[in-house]
Amino acid sequence: MKFGVSYFGNRIFEHVREDFLRLWDMGFDILVHTYSENDFAFYRETMSELINYGSDMGFENWVDPWGWGGVFGGEAFSGFLQMNPKEGQVNNLGEYTGGVCFLSRMFRDRMKEWIDAVADTEADAIFWDEPHFQMNTVDFPKEWTCRCERCRSAFEERYGYPMPEVYNDDVSEFRSESVRDFFEEMTSYAKEKGLKNVLCFLPIESDSFGIRDYEALVRLETIDNVGSDPYWLAFDKPLKEFVGSASERILDLSKRHGKDHHLWIQAFKIPKGKEEELKIAYEIAKEKGISTILFWGVYACKHMSHIAPDDPERVWETVRKILDATL
Ligand SMILES: [Zn+2]
């Protein structure tokens, strides 16, 4: 079993060093570094130093476009959207919704600059974190994105009629295709730069997030590793079934398409008394055949009040026990 953890919330090197040593001693193999738009704008050299230190210590390093453009997972705002509102997703009522359009050329070019910065470090992979369409839309599919000018003109060119305001199968297919096209370009670019591509799906394979079929993305040759994050408490789902079925789906896809795989276990926002559920989730994933497990996130997110567990020490201790049992 290989273990990983996400690292965020600190950019002070002397503390980074201390943290990484602790994580190494605990038995982690992989570090997932959040690398937000804010980090890219103001901490570029700092991030290189941090990632390279992880690499020198012997960790495998995955780098996460955390919250980028509002289309990746993560508690980070998008400066790109703030400066370039016209690149945003527009809903069928004609309103901007707060996520970047997957067809935005400007955004894709900005992401490539970020990939260049990551490739200049000793990072091993880009960790494409929970790509999704805007989730602020209420009452999907009555309200949906994206119906911006770019999307309307591309849709009409492909389907031979104006993009409708009412959601239909063509719109659904068009959205899927937009995401696939985005990843084809981004992951090819990352690959050319010598980086692997690790893709993590939101745990609900659904049209409402825009990834209605994981397989369409897993098929891309440039994707090396696929996974998901069945956070049973965050999504309010039954633990065994949610973690079990996500494990099965990921294993099936990875085997059929010859990719590596991974799975995340929730180690944030755990209510008091539910700490032992992490062990159950781990046992289920292991039993299904998952061989790379990651935890979100470092120190059970004690330092991030929005997602901190009621008793972070106890959650982190549970993580430690899981790792100890396999050492
Ligand atoms: Zn659009």
PDB file of C-alpha atoms in Angstrom, residues 201 205 212-221 223-226 245-261:
ATOM      1  CA  PHE A 201     -13.003  12.729 -10.248  1.00  0.00           C
ATOM      2  CA  GLU A 205     -20.516  10.634 -11.975  1.00  0.00           C
ATOM      3  CA  ARG A 212     -21.298  12.393 -16.872  1.00  0.00           C
ATOM      4  CA  ASP A 213     -18.944   9.645 -18.002  1.00  0.00           C
ATOM      5  CA  TYR A 214     -15.500   9.255 -16.373  1.00  0.00           C
ATOM      6  CA  GLU A 215     -14.463   6.905 -19.129  1.00  0.00           C
ATOM      7  CA  ALA A 216     -14.443   9.627 -21.801  1.00  0.00           C
ATOM      8  CA  LEU A 217     -11.542  11.218 -19.902  1.00  0.00           C
ATOM      9  CA  VAL A 218      -9.838   8.032 -18.715  1.00  0.00           C
ATOM     10  CA  ARG A 219      -9.500   7.073 -22.377  1.00  0.00           C
ATOM     11  CA  LEU A 220      -7.104   9.957 -23.024  1.00  0.00           C
ATOM     12  CA  GLU A 221      -3.659   8.461 -23.620  1.00  0.00           C
ATOM     13  CA  ILE A 223      -3.783  10.380 -18.426  1.00  0.00           C
ATOM     14  CA  ASP A 224      -1.568   8.131 -16.286  1.00  0.00           C
ATOM     15  CA  ASN A 225      -3.551   7.695 -13.093  1.00  0.00           C
ATOM     16  CA  VAL A 226      -7.242   7.975 -12.204  1.00  0.00           C
ATOM     17  CA  SER A 245     -18.655   1.635  -5.279  1.00  0.00           C
ATOM     18  CA  ALA A 246     -16.134   4.435  -5.942  1.00  0.00           C
ATOM     19  CA  SER A 247     -13.300   1.929  -5.400  1.00  0.00           C
ATOM     20  CA  GLU A 248     -14.894  -0.546  -7.798  1.00  0.00           C
ATOM     21  CA  ARG A 249     -15.521   2.060 -10.477  1.00  0.00           C
ATOM     22  CA  ILE A 250     -11.959   3.398 -10.318  1.00  0.00           C
ATOM     23  CA  LEU A 251     -10.398  -0.074 -10.314  1.00  0.00           C
ATOM     24  CA  ASP A 252     -12.511  -1.154 -13.254  1.00  0.00           C
ATOM     25  CA  LEU A 253     -11.554   1.919 -15.294  1.00  0.00           C
ATOM     26  CA  SER A 254      -7.883   1.729 -14.387  1.00  0.00           C
ATOM     27  CA  LYS A 255      -7.632  -1.963 -15.256  1.00  0.00           C
ATOM     28  CA  ARG A 256      -9.480  -1.717 -18.546  1.00  0.00           C
ATOM     29  CA  HIS A 257      -7.472   1.289 -19.700  1.00  0.00           C
ATOM     30  CA  GLY A 258      -4.096   0.310 -18.230  1.00  0.00           C
ATOM     31  CA  LYS A 259      -3.801   3.264 -15.820  1.00  0.00           C
ATOM     32  CA  ASP A 260      -2.561   3.574 -12.277  1.00  0.00           C
ATOM     33  CA  HIS A 261      -5.179   4.453  -9.679  1.00  0.00           C
TER      34      HIS A 261
END
